[in-house]
PDB file of C-alpha atoms and ligand atoms in Angstrom:
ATOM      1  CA  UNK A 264       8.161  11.165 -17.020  1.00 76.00           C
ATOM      2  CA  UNK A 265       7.943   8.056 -14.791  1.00 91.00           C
ATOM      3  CA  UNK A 266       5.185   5.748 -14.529  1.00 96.00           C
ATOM      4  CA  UNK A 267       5.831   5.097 -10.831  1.00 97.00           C
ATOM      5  CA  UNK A 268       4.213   1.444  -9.224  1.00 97.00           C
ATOM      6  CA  UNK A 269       3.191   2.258  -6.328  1.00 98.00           C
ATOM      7  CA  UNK A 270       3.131  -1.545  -5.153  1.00 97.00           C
ATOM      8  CA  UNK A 271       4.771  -4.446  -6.915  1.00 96.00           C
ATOM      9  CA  UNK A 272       6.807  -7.872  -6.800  1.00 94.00           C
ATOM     10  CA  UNK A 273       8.247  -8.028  -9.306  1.00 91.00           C
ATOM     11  CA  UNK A 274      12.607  -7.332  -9.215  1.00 84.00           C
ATOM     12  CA  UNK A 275      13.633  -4.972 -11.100  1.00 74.00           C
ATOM     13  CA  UNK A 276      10.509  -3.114 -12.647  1.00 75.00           C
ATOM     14  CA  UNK A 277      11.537   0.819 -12.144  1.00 75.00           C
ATOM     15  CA  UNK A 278      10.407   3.227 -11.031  1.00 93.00           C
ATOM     16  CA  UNK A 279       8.370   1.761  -8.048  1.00 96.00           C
ATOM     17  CA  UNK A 280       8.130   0.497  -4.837  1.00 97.00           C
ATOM     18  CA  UNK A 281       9.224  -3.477  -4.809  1.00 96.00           C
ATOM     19  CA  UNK A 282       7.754  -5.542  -1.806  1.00 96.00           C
ATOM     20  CA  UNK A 283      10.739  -7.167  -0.497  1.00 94.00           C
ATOM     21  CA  UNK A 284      10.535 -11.080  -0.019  1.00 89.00           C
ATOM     22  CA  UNK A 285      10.703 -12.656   3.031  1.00 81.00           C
ATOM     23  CA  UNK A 286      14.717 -12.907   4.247  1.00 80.00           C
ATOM     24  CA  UNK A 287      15.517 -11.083   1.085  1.00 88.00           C
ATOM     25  CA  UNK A 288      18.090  -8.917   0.752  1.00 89.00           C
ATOM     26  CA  UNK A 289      17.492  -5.368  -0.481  1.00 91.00           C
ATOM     27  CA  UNK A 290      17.570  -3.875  -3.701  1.00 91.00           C
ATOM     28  CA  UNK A 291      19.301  -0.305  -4.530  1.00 90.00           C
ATOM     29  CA  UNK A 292      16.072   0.467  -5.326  1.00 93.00           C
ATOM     30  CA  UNK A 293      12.931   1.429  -3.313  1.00 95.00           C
ATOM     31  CA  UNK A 294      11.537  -0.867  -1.611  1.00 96.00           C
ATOM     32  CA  UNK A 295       8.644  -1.946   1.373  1.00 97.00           C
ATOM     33  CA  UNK A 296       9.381  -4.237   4.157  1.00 97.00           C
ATOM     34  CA  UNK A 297       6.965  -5.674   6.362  1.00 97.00           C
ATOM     35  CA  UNK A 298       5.075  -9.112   7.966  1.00 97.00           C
ATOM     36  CA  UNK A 299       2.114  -9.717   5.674  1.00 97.00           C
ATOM     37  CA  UNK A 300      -0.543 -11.384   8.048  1.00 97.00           C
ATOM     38  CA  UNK A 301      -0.129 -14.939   6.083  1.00 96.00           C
ATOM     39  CA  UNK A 302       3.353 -14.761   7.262  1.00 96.00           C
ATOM     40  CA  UNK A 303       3.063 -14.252  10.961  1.00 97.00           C
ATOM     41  CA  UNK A 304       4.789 -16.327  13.098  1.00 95.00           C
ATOM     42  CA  UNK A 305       3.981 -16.222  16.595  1.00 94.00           C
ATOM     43  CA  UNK A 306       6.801 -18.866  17.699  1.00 95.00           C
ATOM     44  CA  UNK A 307       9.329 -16.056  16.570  1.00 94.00           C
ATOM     45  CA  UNK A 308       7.984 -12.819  16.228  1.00 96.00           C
ATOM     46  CA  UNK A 309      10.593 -10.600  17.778  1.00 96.00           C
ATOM     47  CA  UNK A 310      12.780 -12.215  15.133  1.00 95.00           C
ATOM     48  CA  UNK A 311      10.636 -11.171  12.226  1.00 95.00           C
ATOM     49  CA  UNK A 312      10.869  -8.134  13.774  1.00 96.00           C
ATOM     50  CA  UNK A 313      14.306  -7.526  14.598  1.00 95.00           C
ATOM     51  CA  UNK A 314      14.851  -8.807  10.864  1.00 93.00           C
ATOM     52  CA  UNK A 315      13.339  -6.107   9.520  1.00 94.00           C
ATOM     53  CA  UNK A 316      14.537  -3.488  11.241  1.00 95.00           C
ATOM     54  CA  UNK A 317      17.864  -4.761  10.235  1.00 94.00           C
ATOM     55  CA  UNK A 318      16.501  -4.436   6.544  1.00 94.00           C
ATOM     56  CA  UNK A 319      14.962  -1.341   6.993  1.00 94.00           C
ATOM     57  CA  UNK A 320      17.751   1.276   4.948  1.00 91.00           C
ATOM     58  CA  UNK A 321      17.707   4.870   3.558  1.00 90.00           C
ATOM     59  CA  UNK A 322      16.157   2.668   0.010  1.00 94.00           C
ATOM     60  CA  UNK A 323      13.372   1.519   2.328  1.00 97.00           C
ATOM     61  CA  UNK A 324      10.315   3.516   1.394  1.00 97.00           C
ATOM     62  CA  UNK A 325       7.421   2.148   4.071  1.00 98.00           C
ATOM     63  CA  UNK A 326       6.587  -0.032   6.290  1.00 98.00           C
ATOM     64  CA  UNK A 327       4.523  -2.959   4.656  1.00 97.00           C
ATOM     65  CA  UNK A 328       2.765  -4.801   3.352  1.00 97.00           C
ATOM     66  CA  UNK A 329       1.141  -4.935   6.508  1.00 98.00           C
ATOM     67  CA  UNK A 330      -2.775  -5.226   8.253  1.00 98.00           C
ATOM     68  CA  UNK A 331      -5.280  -7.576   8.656  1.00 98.00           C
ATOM     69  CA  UNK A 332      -6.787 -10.138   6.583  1.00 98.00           C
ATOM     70  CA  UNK A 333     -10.054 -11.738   8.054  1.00 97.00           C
ATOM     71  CA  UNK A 334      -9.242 -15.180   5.554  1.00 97.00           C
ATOM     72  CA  UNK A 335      -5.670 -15.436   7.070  1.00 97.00           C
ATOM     73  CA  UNK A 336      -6.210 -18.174   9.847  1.00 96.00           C
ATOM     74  CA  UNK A 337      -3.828 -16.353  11.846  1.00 97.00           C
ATOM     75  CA  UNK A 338      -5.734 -15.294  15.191  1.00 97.00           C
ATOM     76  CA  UNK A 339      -7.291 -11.813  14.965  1.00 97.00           C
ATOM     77  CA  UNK A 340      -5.685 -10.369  17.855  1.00 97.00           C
ATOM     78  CA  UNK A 341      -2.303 -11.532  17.115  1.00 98.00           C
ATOM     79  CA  UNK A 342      -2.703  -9.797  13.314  1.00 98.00           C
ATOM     80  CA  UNK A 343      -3.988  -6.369  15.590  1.00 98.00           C
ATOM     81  CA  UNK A 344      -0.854  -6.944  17.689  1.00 98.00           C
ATOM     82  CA  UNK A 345       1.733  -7.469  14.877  1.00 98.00           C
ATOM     83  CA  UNK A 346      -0.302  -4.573  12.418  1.00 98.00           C
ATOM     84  CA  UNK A 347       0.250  -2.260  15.855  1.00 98.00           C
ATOM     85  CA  UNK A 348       3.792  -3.049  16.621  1.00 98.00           C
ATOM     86  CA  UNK A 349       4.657  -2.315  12.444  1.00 98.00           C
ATOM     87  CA  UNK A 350       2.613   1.138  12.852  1.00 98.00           C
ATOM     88  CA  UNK A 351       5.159   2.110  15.786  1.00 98.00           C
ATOM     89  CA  UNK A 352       8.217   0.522  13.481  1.00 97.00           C
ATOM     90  CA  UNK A 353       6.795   2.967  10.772  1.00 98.00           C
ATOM     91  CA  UNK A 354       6.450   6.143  13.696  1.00 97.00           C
ATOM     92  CA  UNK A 355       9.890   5.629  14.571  1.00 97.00           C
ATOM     93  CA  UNK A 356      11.601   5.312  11.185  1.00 97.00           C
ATOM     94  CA  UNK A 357       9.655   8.238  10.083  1.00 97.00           C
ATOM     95  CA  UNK A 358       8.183   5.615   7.010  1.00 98.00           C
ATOM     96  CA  UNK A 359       4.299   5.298   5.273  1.00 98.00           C
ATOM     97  CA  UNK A 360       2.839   2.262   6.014  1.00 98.00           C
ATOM     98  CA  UNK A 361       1.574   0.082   2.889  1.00 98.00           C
ATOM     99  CA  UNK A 362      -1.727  -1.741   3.877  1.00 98.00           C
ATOM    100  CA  UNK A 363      -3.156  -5.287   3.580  1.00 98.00           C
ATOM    101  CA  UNK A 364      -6.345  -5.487   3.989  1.00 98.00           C
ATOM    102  CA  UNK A 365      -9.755  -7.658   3.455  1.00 97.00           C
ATOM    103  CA  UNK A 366     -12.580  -7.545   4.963  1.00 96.00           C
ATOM    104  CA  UNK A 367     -11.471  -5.480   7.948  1.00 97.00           C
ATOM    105  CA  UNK A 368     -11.293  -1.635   6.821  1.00 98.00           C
ATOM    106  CA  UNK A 369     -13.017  -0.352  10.131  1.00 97.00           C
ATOM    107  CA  UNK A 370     -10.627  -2.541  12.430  1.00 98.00           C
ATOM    108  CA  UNK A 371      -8.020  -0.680  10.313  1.00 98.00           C
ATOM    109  CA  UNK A 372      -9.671   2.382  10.152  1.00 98.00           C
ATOM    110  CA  UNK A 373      -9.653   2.031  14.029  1.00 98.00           C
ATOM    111  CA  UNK A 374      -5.683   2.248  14.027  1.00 98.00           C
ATOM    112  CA  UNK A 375      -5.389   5.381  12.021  1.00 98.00           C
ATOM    113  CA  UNK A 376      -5.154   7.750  15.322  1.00 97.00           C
ATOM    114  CA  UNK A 377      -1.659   5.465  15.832  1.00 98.00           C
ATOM    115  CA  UNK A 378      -0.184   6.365  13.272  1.00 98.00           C
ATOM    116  CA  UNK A 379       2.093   9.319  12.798  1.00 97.00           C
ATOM    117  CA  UNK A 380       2.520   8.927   9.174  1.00 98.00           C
ATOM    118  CA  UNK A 381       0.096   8.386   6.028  1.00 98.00           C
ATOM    119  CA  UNK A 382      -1.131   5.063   5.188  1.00 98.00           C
ATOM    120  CA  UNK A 383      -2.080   3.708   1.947  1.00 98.00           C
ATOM    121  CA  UNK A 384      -4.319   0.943   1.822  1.00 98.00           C
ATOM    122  CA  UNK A 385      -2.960  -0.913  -1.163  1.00 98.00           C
ATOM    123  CA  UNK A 386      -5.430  -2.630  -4.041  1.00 98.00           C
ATOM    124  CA  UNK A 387      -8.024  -1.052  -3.179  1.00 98.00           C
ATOM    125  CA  UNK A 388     -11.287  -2.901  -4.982  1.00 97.00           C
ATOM    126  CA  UNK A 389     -14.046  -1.839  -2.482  1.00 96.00           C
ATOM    127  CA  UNK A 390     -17.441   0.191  -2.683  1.00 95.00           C
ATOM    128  CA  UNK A 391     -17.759   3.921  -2.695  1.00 96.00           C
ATOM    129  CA  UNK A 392     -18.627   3.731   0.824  1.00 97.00           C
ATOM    130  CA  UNK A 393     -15.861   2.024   1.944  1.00 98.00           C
ATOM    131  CA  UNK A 394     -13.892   4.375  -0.285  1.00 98.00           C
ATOM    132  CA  UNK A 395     -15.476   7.330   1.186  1.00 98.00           C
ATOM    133  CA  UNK A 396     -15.222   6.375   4.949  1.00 98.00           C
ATOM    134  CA  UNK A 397     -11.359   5.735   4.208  1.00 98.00           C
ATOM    135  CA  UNK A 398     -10.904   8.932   2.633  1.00 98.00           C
ATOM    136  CA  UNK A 399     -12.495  10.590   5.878  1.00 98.00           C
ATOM    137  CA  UNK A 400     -10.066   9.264   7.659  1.00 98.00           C
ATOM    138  CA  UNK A 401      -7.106  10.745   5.452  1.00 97.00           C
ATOM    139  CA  UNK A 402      -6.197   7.431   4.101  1.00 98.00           C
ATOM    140  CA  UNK A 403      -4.547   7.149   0.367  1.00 98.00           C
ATOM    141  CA  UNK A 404      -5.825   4.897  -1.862  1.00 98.00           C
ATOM    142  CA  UNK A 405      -3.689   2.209  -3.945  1.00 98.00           C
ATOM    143  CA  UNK A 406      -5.330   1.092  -7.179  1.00 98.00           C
ATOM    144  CA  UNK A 407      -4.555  -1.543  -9.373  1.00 98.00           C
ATOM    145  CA  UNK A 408      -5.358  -3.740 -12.601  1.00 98.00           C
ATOM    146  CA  UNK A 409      -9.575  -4.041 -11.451  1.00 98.00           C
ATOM    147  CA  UNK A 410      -9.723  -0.242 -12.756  1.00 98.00           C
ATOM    148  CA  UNK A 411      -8.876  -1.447 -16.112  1.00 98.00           C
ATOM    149  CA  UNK A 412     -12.509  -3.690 -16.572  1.00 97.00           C
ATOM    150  CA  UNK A 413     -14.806  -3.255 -13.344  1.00 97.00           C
ATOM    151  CA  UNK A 414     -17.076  -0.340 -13.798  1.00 97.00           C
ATOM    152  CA  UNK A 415     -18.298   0.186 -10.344  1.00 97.00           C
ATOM    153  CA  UNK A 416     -14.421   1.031  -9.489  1.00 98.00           C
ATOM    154  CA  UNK A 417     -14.092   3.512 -12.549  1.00 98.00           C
ATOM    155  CA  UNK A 418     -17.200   5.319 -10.660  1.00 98.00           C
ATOM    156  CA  UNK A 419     -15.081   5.212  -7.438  1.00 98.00           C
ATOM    157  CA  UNK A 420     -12.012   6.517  -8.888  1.00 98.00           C
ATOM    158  CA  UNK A 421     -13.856   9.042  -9.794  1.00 97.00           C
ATOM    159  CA  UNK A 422     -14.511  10.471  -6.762  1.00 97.00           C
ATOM    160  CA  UNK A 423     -11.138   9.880  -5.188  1.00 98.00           C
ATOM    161  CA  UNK A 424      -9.447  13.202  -5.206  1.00 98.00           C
ATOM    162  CA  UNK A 425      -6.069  13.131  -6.933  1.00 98.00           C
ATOM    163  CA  UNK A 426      -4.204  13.927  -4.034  1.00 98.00           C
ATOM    164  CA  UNK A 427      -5.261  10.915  -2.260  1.00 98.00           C
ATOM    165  CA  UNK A 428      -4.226   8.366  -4.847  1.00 98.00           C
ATOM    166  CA  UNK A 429      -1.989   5.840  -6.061  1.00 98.00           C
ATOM    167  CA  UNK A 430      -1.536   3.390  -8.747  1.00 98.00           C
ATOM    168  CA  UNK A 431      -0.268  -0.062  -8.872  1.00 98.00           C
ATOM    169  CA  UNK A 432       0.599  -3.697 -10.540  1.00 97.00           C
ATOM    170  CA  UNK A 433       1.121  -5.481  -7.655  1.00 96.00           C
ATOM    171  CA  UNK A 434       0.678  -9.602  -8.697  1.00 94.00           C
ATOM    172  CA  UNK A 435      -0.908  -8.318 -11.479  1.00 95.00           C
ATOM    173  CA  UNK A 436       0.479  -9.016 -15.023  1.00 92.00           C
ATOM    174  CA  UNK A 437       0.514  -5.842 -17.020  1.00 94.00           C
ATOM    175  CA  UNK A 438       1.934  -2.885 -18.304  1.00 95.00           C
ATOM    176  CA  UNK A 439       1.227   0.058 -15.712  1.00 96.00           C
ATOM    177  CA  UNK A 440       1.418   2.305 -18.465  1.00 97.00           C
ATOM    178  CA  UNK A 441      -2.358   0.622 -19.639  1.00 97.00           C
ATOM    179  CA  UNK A 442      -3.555   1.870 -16.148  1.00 98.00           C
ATOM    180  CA  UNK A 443      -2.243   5.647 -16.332  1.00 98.00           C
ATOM    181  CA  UNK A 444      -3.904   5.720 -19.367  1.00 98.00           C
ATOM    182  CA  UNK A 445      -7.020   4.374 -18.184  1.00 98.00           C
ATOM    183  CA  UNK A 446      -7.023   6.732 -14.871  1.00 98.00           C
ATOM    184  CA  UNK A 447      -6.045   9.938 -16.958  1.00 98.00           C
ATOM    185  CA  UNK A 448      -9.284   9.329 -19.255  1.00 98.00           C
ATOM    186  CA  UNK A 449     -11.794   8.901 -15.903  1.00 98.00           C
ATOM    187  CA  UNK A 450     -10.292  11.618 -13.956  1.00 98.00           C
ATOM    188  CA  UNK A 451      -9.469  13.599 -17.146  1.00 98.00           C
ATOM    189  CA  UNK A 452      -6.386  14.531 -16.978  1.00 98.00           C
ATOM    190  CA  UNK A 453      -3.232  13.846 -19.175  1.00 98.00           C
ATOM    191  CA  UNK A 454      -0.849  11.320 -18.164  1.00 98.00           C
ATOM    192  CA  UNK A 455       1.208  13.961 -17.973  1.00 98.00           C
ATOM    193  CA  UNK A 456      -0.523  15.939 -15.189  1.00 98.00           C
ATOM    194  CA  UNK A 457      -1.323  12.239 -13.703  1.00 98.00           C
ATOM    195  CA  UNK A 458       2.729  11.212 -13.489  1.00 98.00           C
ATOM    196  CA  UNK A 459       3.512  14.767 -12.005  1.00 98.00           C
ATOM    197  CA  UNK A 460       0.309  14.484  -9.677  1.00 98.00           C
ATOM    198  CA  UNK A 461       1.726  10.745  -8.278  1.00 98.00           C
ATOM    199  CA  UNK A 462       5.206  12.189  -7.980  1.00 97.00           C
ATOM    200  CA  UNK A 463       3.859  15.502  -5.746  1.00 97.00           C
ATOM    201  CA  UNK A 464       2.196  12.417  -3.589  1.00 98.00           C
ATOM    202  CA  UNK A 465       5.505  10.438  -2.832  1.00 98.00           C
ATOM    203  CA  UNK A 466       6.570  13.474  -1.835  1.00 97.00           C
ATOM    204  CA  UNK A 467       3.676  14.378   0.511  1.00 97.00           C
ATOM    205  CA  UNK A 468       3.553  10.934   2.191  1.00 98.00           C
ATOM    206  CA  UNK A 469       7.447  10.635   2.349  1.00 94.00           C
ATOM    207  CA  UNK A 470       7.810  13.943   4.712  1.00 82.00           C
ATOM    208  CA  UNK A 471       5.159  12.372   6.611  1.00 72.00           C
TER     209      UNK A 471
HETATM  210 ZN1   ZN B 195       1.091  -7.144  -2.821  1.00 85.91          ZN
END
């Protein structure tokens, strides 16, 4: 069975979901789309925008990387206004959002009632609390090469029903298969049960 990557950048590593470069074309394989809050421009943002929905195919997965980033020096508002317009991008095509975030999981936790679909806040690194106030609010929870060595995320993870979760490489550089063996042994499971258990979620999140 597949050891699916929830969240990567890397061409060419399948299965997963690849987050497409700026002005890239797409791959035949899945793929995310969105304006990371580094790369707002506010001198052309209804062309970033009308780029991606001219990117956005049946291979597109979700809607992101997208959110808001409190050490981007992009203006707050303007990241609420551009996260805001992707979550109606994401209503419309009927796609998951993917989410960006530091330092700002209540602003984003504050958008949750716009969305129509499920959104995944990606790398997630944070305290329990954090964790748990997320998970109230029916978010999904990427995780990603921290599991591997920080202790007070294993404790987390444990927590964090299965349904609810994801795994990823994302910058990182390592084999995924490391981290599916790491997760099965704190949530005691097989990797088996684990790959079958992340395949049941793309499902759930993909019918929205
Ligand atoms: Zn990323």
């Amino acid at each position: 069975m597949d050891f699916f990557d929830f969240h990567h950048h890397k061409k060419n590593i399948c299965p997963g979901i690849y987050n497409l470069e700026k002005e890239e074309i797409p791959p035949d394989s899945l793929y995310s789309i969105g304006i990371h809050p580094k790369d707002i421009r506010t001198e052309s943002l209804d062309l970033q925008f009308d780029f991606m929905r001219s990117r956005i195919s049946k291979n597109c997965f979700a809607i992101g990387e997208c959110g808001l980033d409190s050490f981007v020096s992009v203006d707050q508002k303007i990241q609420e206004d551009v996260f805001l317009r992707q979550i109606y991008l994401a209503n419309e095509f009927g796609k998951p959002l993917i989410i960006h975030c530091v330092r700002k999981f209540y602003e984003v936790i504050s958008f949750r009632k716009k969305s129509e679909q499920a959104m995944i806040i990606h790398g997630f690194n944070k305290k329990q609390t954090v964790a748990d106030d997320l998970l109230k609010n029916n978010f999904y929870l990427s995780f990603g090469k921290p599991v591997l060595y920080q202790l007070s995320l294993q404790d987390t993870l444990k927590k964090v029903p299965l349904d609810k979760l994801f795994l990823e490489t994302d910058n990182d550089d390592f084999n995924i298969e490391e981290l599916y063996q790491k997760v099965s042994e704190i949530k005691k499971i097989s990797i088996e049960q684990l790959q079958q258990q992340i395949v049941e979620n793309l499902e759930t999140i993909k019918n929205g």
